Amino acid sequence: MAPLGQPEASFEVGLYVVSAAAVVILVAVILWFICCKDDEELQQDHSLKIETERLRRDSENERLGKHDEELQQDHSLKSENKRLGKESLKRENERLVKEKEDLQKQNETLIKEKKKVEADFEELGRKTKIYKEEVEADFEELRRKTKTCGYVLDRAWNKMTEARVNVTLDPDTASPSLTVSEDGSRVRFTGEGSAEWPSVMGKKGFTSGRHYWEVEVGEKGYWVLGVSTHPHEKSIPEKPGEGYWLVRLVKGKTCTAVSQSVDQTLNLEKMCKMWGVYLDHEGGRLSFYNLETRFHIHTLEGSFPGQVYPIFSPGSHDKGPLIINTKVKNV
C-alpha cells in the first residue's frame, strides 16, 4: 500500500509547488503592477506639479504684466494730468493777470472820475456858497432899504433857538425905581413918573458865542430891550452912546433901533407882545424877532468889545412888567 501512495504524495507536492509558484508569480505581477502604477502616478504627479508651476508662473507673469501695464497707464495718466494741470494753471494765471490789468485800468478810470466829481462838487459848492452869500446880501439890503420883516424858516429858527439861555435879572444892577421879582424873571417900574429909562441887567454877561432869550412885553407902551457894556449904570441915556445896542418902544407906537447914537425907526405893521433876542457875539450881530409870527424884525450890527450884558427897561410911564421866559434849558 505504501508504494502505491507515493505518487499521490508527489502529486500533491507538485500541486503545492505549482500553486506556490503561481502565487509568487501573481504576487510578483501584482507588485510589478503596483510599482508601475506608483511610478505612473508619480510621473503624473510630477507632470501635474510641473504644469501647475507653469500655470502659476504664467498667471503671475500675466498679473505682473497687467500690473506693469496699469502702472504705465497710471504713470501716463499722471503725466497727462500733470501736463493738463500745468496748462490749466497757466491759463488760470493768464486769466488772473488779465483780470488784474483790467481792474487796474478800471481803478485808474474810477480815480480819475472821482477826482473829476470831487473837483466838480467843490466848484459847485464854491459857486453855491457865493450865490448864497450874494442872495443873502441882496435880501438883507432889500430888507434894510424897504424896512420890511422876513419870516424865519425852520432850519434857521431851530439853529437860533438851540442857543437858548436862562437870563436872570440882577437886582444889584436895578434902578431904585424898579422892582425885580425874587426869581429874577420880572421887572416893573414902581417909582414916580419921569422921562428916564430906569434899567436892570442880566446876572450873566457874554464874551463869546451865540445866545438867545425871550421877553414878554405885553401891552406896555414903554420898554427897552438889548445889550450893554455898562453893567454899573442903572439907567439908559435918552441918547445912548458907545456900548449900547437896543430896541425901544415909546408911547406904544414908535419902535426905534438904537446903536452908537444912531436911531432907526422900525416900520412894524403890528406891535408884538413876545420878543426874541439873538446875540451872535463873534458875528457882531444883535437880532430881534416877533415870536408870535416868527418874523425877523431888525438886526443891529457892530463889534462887541469884551463882555456884554442883557439889559431891560420897563420904562417909567406904566406899571406893567417885563417878563423874561426862564422855562428853557441852560446852554
Short mmCIF file of C-alpha atoms in Angstrom, two decimals:
data_model
loop_
_atom_site.label_atom_id
_atom_site.label_comp_id
_atom_site.label_asym_id
_atom_site.label_seq_id
_atom_site.Cartn_x
_atom_site.Cartn_y
_atom_site.Cartn_z
CA MET A 1 0.00 0.00 0.00
CA ALA A 2 2.94 2.17 0.67
CA PRO A 3 4.38 2.21 -2.72
CA LEU A 4 1.04 2.97 -4.13
CA GLY A 5 0.71 6.11 -2.00
CA GLN A 6 3.98 7.83 -3.03
CA PRO A 7 2.75 9.05 -6.38
CA GLU A 8 -0.22 10.80 -4.73
CA ALA A 9 2.09 12.50 -2.35
CA SER A 10 4.34 13.65 -5.11
CA PHE A 11 1.37 14.95 -6.99
CA GLU A 12 0.21 16.96 -4.04
CA VAL A 13 3.68 18.29 -3.54
CA GLY A 14 3.87 19.27 -7.15
CA LEU A 15 0.49 20.81 -6.91
CA TYR A 16 1.63 22.77 -3.96
CA VAL A 17 4.75 23.85 -5.72
CA VAL A 18 2.79 24.94 -8.74
CA SER A 19 0.30 26.77 -6.56
CA ALA A 20 3.10 28.43 -4.69
CA ALA A 21 4.81 29.36 -7.89
CA ALA A 22 1.55 30.76 -9.22
CA VAL A 23 1.06 32.68 -6.07
CA VAL A 24 4.58 34.01 -6.25
CA ILE A 25 4.10 34.93 -9.86
CA LEU A 26 0.79 36.53 -9.06
CA VAL A 27 2.31 38.47 -6.21
CA ALA A 28 5.21 39.47 -8.45
CA VAL A 29 2.78 40.58 -11.09
CA ILE A 30 0.75 42.47 -8.56
CA LEU A 31 3.86 44.05 -7.14
CA TRP A 32 5.05 44.88 -10.61
CA PHE A 33 1.66 46.35 -11.44
CA ILE A 34 1.67 48.30 -8.23
CA CYS A 35 5.18 49.52 -8.89
CA CYS A 36 4.26 50.51 -12.43
CA LYS A 37 1.14 52.16 -11.18
CA ASP A 38 3.02 54.07 -8.50
CA ASP A 39 5.67 55.06 -11.00
CA GLU A 40 3.00 56.24 -13.41
CA GLU A 41 1.22 58.12 -10.68
CA LEU A 42 4.49 59.64 -9.60
CA GLN A 43 5.17 60.66 -13.16
CA GLN A 44 1.65 62.07 -13.42
CA ASP A 45 2.05 63.87 -10.11
CA HIS A 46 5.37 65.26 -11.26
CA SER A 47 3.86 66.36 -14.55
CA LEU A 48 0.92 67.87 -12.69
CA LYS A 49 3.27 69.75 -10.41
CA ILE A 50 5.27 70.95 -13.37
CA GLU A 51 2.08 72.03 -15.17
CA THR A 52 0.75 73.67 -12.01
CA GLU A 53 4.01 75.52 -11.53
CA ARG A 54 3.94 76.59 -15.16
CA LEU A 55 0.37 77.83 -14.84
CA ARG A 56 1.24 79.61 -11.62
CA ARG A 57 4.21 81.31 -13.31
CA ASP A 58 2.09 82.18 -16.33
CA SER A 59 -0.61 83.59 -14.04
CA GLU A 60 1.95 85.52 -12.05
CA ASN A 61 3.59 86.80 -15.19
CA GLU A 62 0.20 87.80 -16.57
CA ARG A 63 -0.68 89.53 -13.29
CA LEU A 64 2.67 91.26 -13.22
CA GLY A 65 2.19 92.23 -16.84
CA LYS A 66 -1.23 93.66 -16.12
CA HIS A 67 0.12 95.44 -13.04
CA ASP A 68 3.00 96.85 -15.05
CA GLU A 69 0.55 97.91 -17.74
CA GLU A 70 -1.65 99.53 -15.09
CA LEU A 71 1.40 101.24 -13.64
CA GLN A 72 2.32 102.50 -17.07
CA GLN A 73 -1.23 103.67 -17.66
CA ASP A 74 -1.31 105.33 -14.23
CA HIS A 75 2.05 106.97 -14.93
CA SER A 76 0.77 108.12 -18.32
CA LEU A 77 -2.43 109.39 -16.72
CA LYS A 78 -0.49 111.23 -14.02
CA SER A 79 1.81 112.69 -16.65
CA GLU A 80 -1.22 113.78 -18.68
CA ASN A 81 -2.93 115.21 -15.61
CA LYS A 82 0.24 116.98 -14.66
CA ARG A 83 0.52 118.41 -18.17
CA LEU A 84 -3.11 119.41 -18.17
CA GLY A 85 -2.72 120.85 -14.66
CA LYS A 86 0.21 122.96 -15.75
CA GLU A 87 -1.69 124.17 -18.79
CA SER A 88 -4.76 124.86 -16.65
CA LEU A 89 -2.68 126.73 -14.10
CA LYS A 90 -1.01 128.64 -16.88
CA ARG A 91 -4.36 129.58 -18.41
CA GLU A 92 -5.76 130.48 -14.96
CA ASN A 93 -2.70 132.60 -14.22
CA GLU A 94 -3.04 134.35 -17.57
CA ARG A 95 -6.73 134.96 -16.83
CA LEU A 96 -5.94 136.38 -13.38
CA VAL A 97 -3.20 138.59 -14.80
CA LYS A 98 -5.62 139.91 -17.41
CA GLU A 99 -8.33 140.49 -14.77
CA LYS A 100 -5.76 142.30 -12.61
CA GLU A 101 -4.81 144.53 -15.52
CA ASP A 102 -8.49 145.20 -16.26
CA LEU A 103 -9.15 146.02 -12.60
CA GLN A 104 -6.15 148.35 -12.51
CA LYS A 105 -7.45 150.13 -15.60
CA GLN A 106 -10.93 150.36 -14.07
CA ASN A 107 -9.45 151.63 -10.80
CA GLU A 108 -7.45 154.27 -12.64
CA THR A 109 -10.60 155.29 -14.50
CA LEU A 110 -12.59 155.45 -11.26
CA ILE A 111 -9.86 157.52 -9.57
CA LYS A 112 -9.93 159.97 -12.47
CA GLU A 113 -13.73 160.12 -12.37
CA LYS A 114 -13.66 160.55 -8.58
CA LYS A 115 -11.20 163.42 -8.83
CA LYS A 116 -13.33 164.99 -11.54
CA VAL A 117 -16.51 164.58 -9.46
CA GLU A 118 -14.76 165.99 -6.38
CA ALA A 119 -13.48 168.92 -8.40
CA ASP A 120 -16.94 169.50 -9.89
CA PHE A 121 -18.55 169.17 -6.45
CA GLU A 122 -16.02 171.56 -4.93
CA GLU A 123 -16.62 174.03 -7.72
CA LEU A 124 -20.38 173.64 -7.30
CA GLY A 125 -20.03 174.17 -3.54
CA ARG A 126 -17.92 177.27 -4.12
CA LYS A 127 -20.41 178.68 -6.63
CA THR A 128 -23.33 177.77 -4.37
CA LYS A 129 -21.67 179.50 -1.42
CA ILE A 130 -21.01 182.60 -3.48
CA TYR A 131 -24.58 182.56 -4.81
CA LYS A 132 -25.97 182.04 -1.28
CA GLU A 133 -23.89 184.92 0.07
CA GLU A 134 -24.99 187.13 -2.81
CA VAL A 135 -28.66 186.23 -2.31
CA GLU A 136 -28.41 186.79 1.44
CA ALA A 137 -26.64 190.11 0.91
CA ASP A 138 -29.22 191.21 -1.65
CA PHE A 139 -32.04 190.08 0.61
CA GLU A 140 -30.58 191.87 3.60
CA GLU A 141 -30.01 195.02 1.56
CA LEU A 142 -33.57 194.86 0.26
CA ARG A 143 -34.85 194.38 3.79
CA ARG A 144 -32.89 197.36 5.07
CA LYS A 145 -34.00 199.59 2.22
CA THR A 146 -37.64 198.63 2.42
CA LYS A 147 -37.63 198.26 6.21
CA THR A 148 -39.54 195.01 5.89
CA CYS A 149 -39.55 191.95 8.11
CA GLY A 150 -38.81 188.41 6.98
CA TYR A 151 -40.25 185.07 8.03
CA VAL A 152 -37.62 182.79 9.59
CA LEU A 153 -37.57 179.29 8.11
CA ASP A 154 -37.48 176.19 10.31
CA ARG A 155 -33.80 175.40 9.87
CA ALA A 156 -32.64 178.91 10.77
CA TRP A 157 -35.19 179.14 13.57
CA ASN A 158 -34.16 175.84 15.13
CA LYS A 159 -30.48 176.75 14.89
CA MET A 160 -31.15 180.05 16.63
CA THR A 161 -33.38 178.68 19.40
CA GLU A 162 -30.84 175.92 20.17
CA ALA A 163 -28.78 178.73 21.72
CA ARG A 164 -31.46 179.41 24.40
CA VAL A 165 -30.20 180.61 27.79
CA ASN A 166 -31.89 181.46 31.06
CA VAL A 167 -31.43 185.16 31.63
CA THR A 168 -31.86 186.04 35.31
CA LEU A 169 -32.16 189.70 36.34
CA ASP A 170 -29.58 191.04 38.80
CA PRO A 171 -31.30 193.20 41.47
CA ASP A 172 -27.94 194.81 42.35
CA THR A 173 -27.87 196.46 38.92
CA ALA A 174 -31.51 197.64 39.07
CA SER A 175 -32.52 201.30 39.32
CA PRO A 176 -34.11 202.21 42.71
CA SER A 177 -37.35 202.93 40.87
CA LEU A 178 -37.57 199.29 39.68
CA THR A 179 -38.69 196.14 41.47
CA VAL A 180 -37.25 192.76 40.48
CA SER A 181 -39.08 189.54 41.35
CA GLU A 182 -37.41 187.03 43.68
CA ASP A 183 -36.77 184.57 40.90
CA GLY A 184 -35.24 187.31 38.71
CA SER A 185 -37.69 186.79 35.87
CA ARG A 186 -39.78 190.02 36.14
CA VAL A 187 -39.13 193.73 36.47
CA ARG A 188 -41.64 196.57 36.79
CA PHE A 189 -41.48 200.32 37.39
CA THR A 190 -42.62 201.22 40.93
CA GLY A 191 -41.29 204.76 41.26
CA GLU A 192 -42.60 208.16 40.29
CA GLY A 193 -43.18 209.00 36.64
CA SER A 194 -40.20 210.57 34.86
CA ALA A 195 -38.56 210.86 31.48
CA GLU A 196 -35.74 208.48 32.45
CA TRP A 197 -35.23 204.93 31.30
CA PRO A 198 -34.50 203.04 34.52
CA SER A 199 -32.80 199.72 33.75
CA VAL A 200 -31.66 196.37 35.13
CA MET A 201 -29.02 193.96 33.77
CA GLY A 202 -28.87 190.21 33.48
CA LYS A 203 -26.62 188.49 36.03
CA LYS A 204 -24.53 186.80 33.37
CA GLY A 205 -22.57 188.61 30.67
CA PHE A 206 -21.37 187.11 27.39
CA THR A 207 -17.87 187.36 25.93
CA SER A 208 -18.34 184.94 23.03
CA GLY A 209 -20.74 182.54 21.37
CA ARG A 210 -24.40 182.73 20.40
CA HIS A 211 -27.19 183.31 22.93
CA TYR A 212 -30.96 183.56 22.62
CA TRP A 213 -33.60 184.68 25.13
CA GLU A 214 -37.26 185.66 25.09
CA VAL A 215 -39.12 188.57 26.68
CA GLU A 216 -42.82 189.21 27.09
CA VAL A 217 -43.65 192.94 26.84
CA GLY A 218 -47.44 192.52 26.77
CA GLU A 219 -49.46 195.66 26.21
CA LYS A 220 -46.82 198.02 27.64
CA GLY A 221 -46.34 201.32 25.84
CA TYR A 222 -42.76 201.87 27.01
CA TRP A 223 -39.83 199.44 27.20
CA VAL A 224 -36.23 198.84 26.10
CA LEU A 225 -34.53 195.54 25.19
CA GLY A 226 -30.95 194.89 24.13
CA VAL A 227 -27.37 194.53 25.40
CA SER A 228 -24.93 196.87 27.06
CA THR A 229 -21.29 197.04 28.10
CA HIS A 230 -22.14 199.31 31.11
CA PRO A 231 -23.04 196.93 33.99
CA HIS A 232 -22.76 199.65 36.66
CA GLU A 233 -25.16 202.15 35.10
CA LYS A 234 -28.74 201.88 36.37
CA SER A 235 -30.45 203.87 33.66
CA ILE A 236 -30.26 204.14 29.90
CA PRO A 237 -29.46 207.59 28.44
CA GLU A 238 -32.04 209.16 26.19
CA LYS A 239 -29.33 209.35 23.56
CA PRO A 240 -27.19 206.23 24.20
CA GLY A 241 -23.60 206.43 23.02
CA GLU A 242 -20.95 203.73 22.81
CA GLY A 243 -21.70 200.34 24.34
CA TYR A 244 -25.50 200.16 23.75
CA TRP A 245 -27.42 198.08 21.22
CA LEU A 246 -31.17 198.48 21.82
CA VAL A 247 -34.73 198.40 20.55
CA ARG A 248 -37.02 200.93 22.26
CA LEU A 249 -40.79 201.45 22.23
CA VAL A 250 -42.27 204.87 23.01
CA LYS A 251 -45.97 205.67 23.52
CA GLY A 252 -46.91 202.20 22.32
CA LYS A 253 -46.40 203.07 18.66
CA THR A 254 -42.90 204.31 17.88
CA CYS A 255 -40.37 201.46 17.81
CA THR A 256 -36.76 202.52 17.31
CA ALA A 257 -33.47 200.63 16.90
CA VAL A 258 -30.70 202.46 18.78
CA SER A 259 -26.97 201.85 18.33
CA GLN A 260 -23.98 204.14 18.72
CA SER A 261 -26.20 207.28 18.98
CA VAL A 262 -27.97 206.34 15.72
CA ASP A 263 -31.75 205.87 15.78
CA GLN A 264 -33.67 203.98 13.11
CA THR A 265 -37.45 203.84 13.20
CA LEU A 266 -38.80 200.35 12.59
CA ASN A 267 -41.84 200.02 10.39
CA LEU A 268 -43.97 197.43 12.23
CA GLU A 269 -47.45 196.67 10.97
CA LYS A 270 -48.43 195.37 14.40
CA MET A 271 -46.76 195.56 17.80
CA CYS A 272 -45.91 192.10 19.07
CA LYS A 273 -46.24 191.02 22.72
CA MET A 274 -43.42 188.42 22.70
CA TRP A 275 -39.91 189.25 21.52
CA GLY A 276 -36.92 187.01 20.81
CA VAL A 277 -33.40 188.42 21.19
CA TYR A 278 -30.46 186.66 19.49
CA LEU A 279 -26.85 187.64 20.17
CA ASP A 280 -24.07 186.49 17.84
CA HIS A 281 -21.04 187.83 19.68
CA GLU A 282 -18.34 186.86 17.17
CA GLY A 283 -20.54 187.85 14.25
CA GLY A 284 -21.23 191.27 15.78
CA ARG A 285 -25.00 190.95 15.35
CA LEU A 286 -27.92 191.50 17.72
CA SER A 287 -31.23 190.43 16.15
CA PHE A 288 -34.85 190.86 17.28
CA TYR A 289 -37.79 188.61 16.36
CA ASN A 290 -41.56 188.60 16.68
CA LEU A 291 -42.29 185.28 18.46
CA GLU A 292 -45.97 185.40 17.55
CA THR A 293 -45.30 185.36 13.81
CA ARG A 294 -41.66 184.11 13.75
CA PHE A 295 -40.69 187.15 11.70
CA HIS A 296 -37.28 188.80 11.84
CA ILE A 297 -37.75 192.45 12.85
CA HIS A 298 -34.30 194.04 12.88
CA THR A 299 -30.57 193.34 13.31
CA LEU A 300 -28.05 195.71 14.84
CA GLU A 301 -24.50 195.19 13.60
CA GLY A 302 -21.18 196.14 15.14
CA SER A 303 -18.21 194.83 17.05
CA PHE A 304 -18.93 193.87 20.65
CA PRO A 305 -15.93 194.84 22.78
CA GLY A 306 -15.46 192.25 25.53
CA GLN A 307 -18.34 191.35 27.83
CA VAL A 308 -21.89 192.45 27.07
CA TYR A 309 -24.93 192.05 29.35
CA PRO A 310 -28.63 191.71 28.52
CA ILE A 311 -30.35 194.95 29.54
CA PHE A 312 -34.04 195.70 30.20
CA SER A 313 -36.11 198.77 30.97
CA PRO A 314 -39.85 198.70 31.67
CA GLY A 315 -39.91 202.49 31.13
CA SER A 316 -41.25 204.96 33.70
CA HIS A 317 -44.78 205.59 32.49
CA ASP A 318 -46.72 202.40 33.35
CA LYS A 319 -46.60 199.64 35.93
CA GLY A 320 -46.75 196.67 33.58
CA PRO A 321 -43.83 194.20 33.94
CA LEU A 322 -41.30 192.89 31.52
CA ILE A 323 -41.24 189.09 31.84
CA ILE A 324 -38.21 187.01 30.85
CA ASN A 325 -39.01 183.45 29.77
CA THR A 326 -36.90 181.24 32.04
CA LYS A 327 -38.56 177.94 31.09
CA VAL A 328 -35.66 176.94 28.89
CA LYS A 329 -32.63 174.71 29.33
CA ASN A 330 -29.33 176.45 30.01
CA VAL A 331 -26.80 176.05 27.23
#
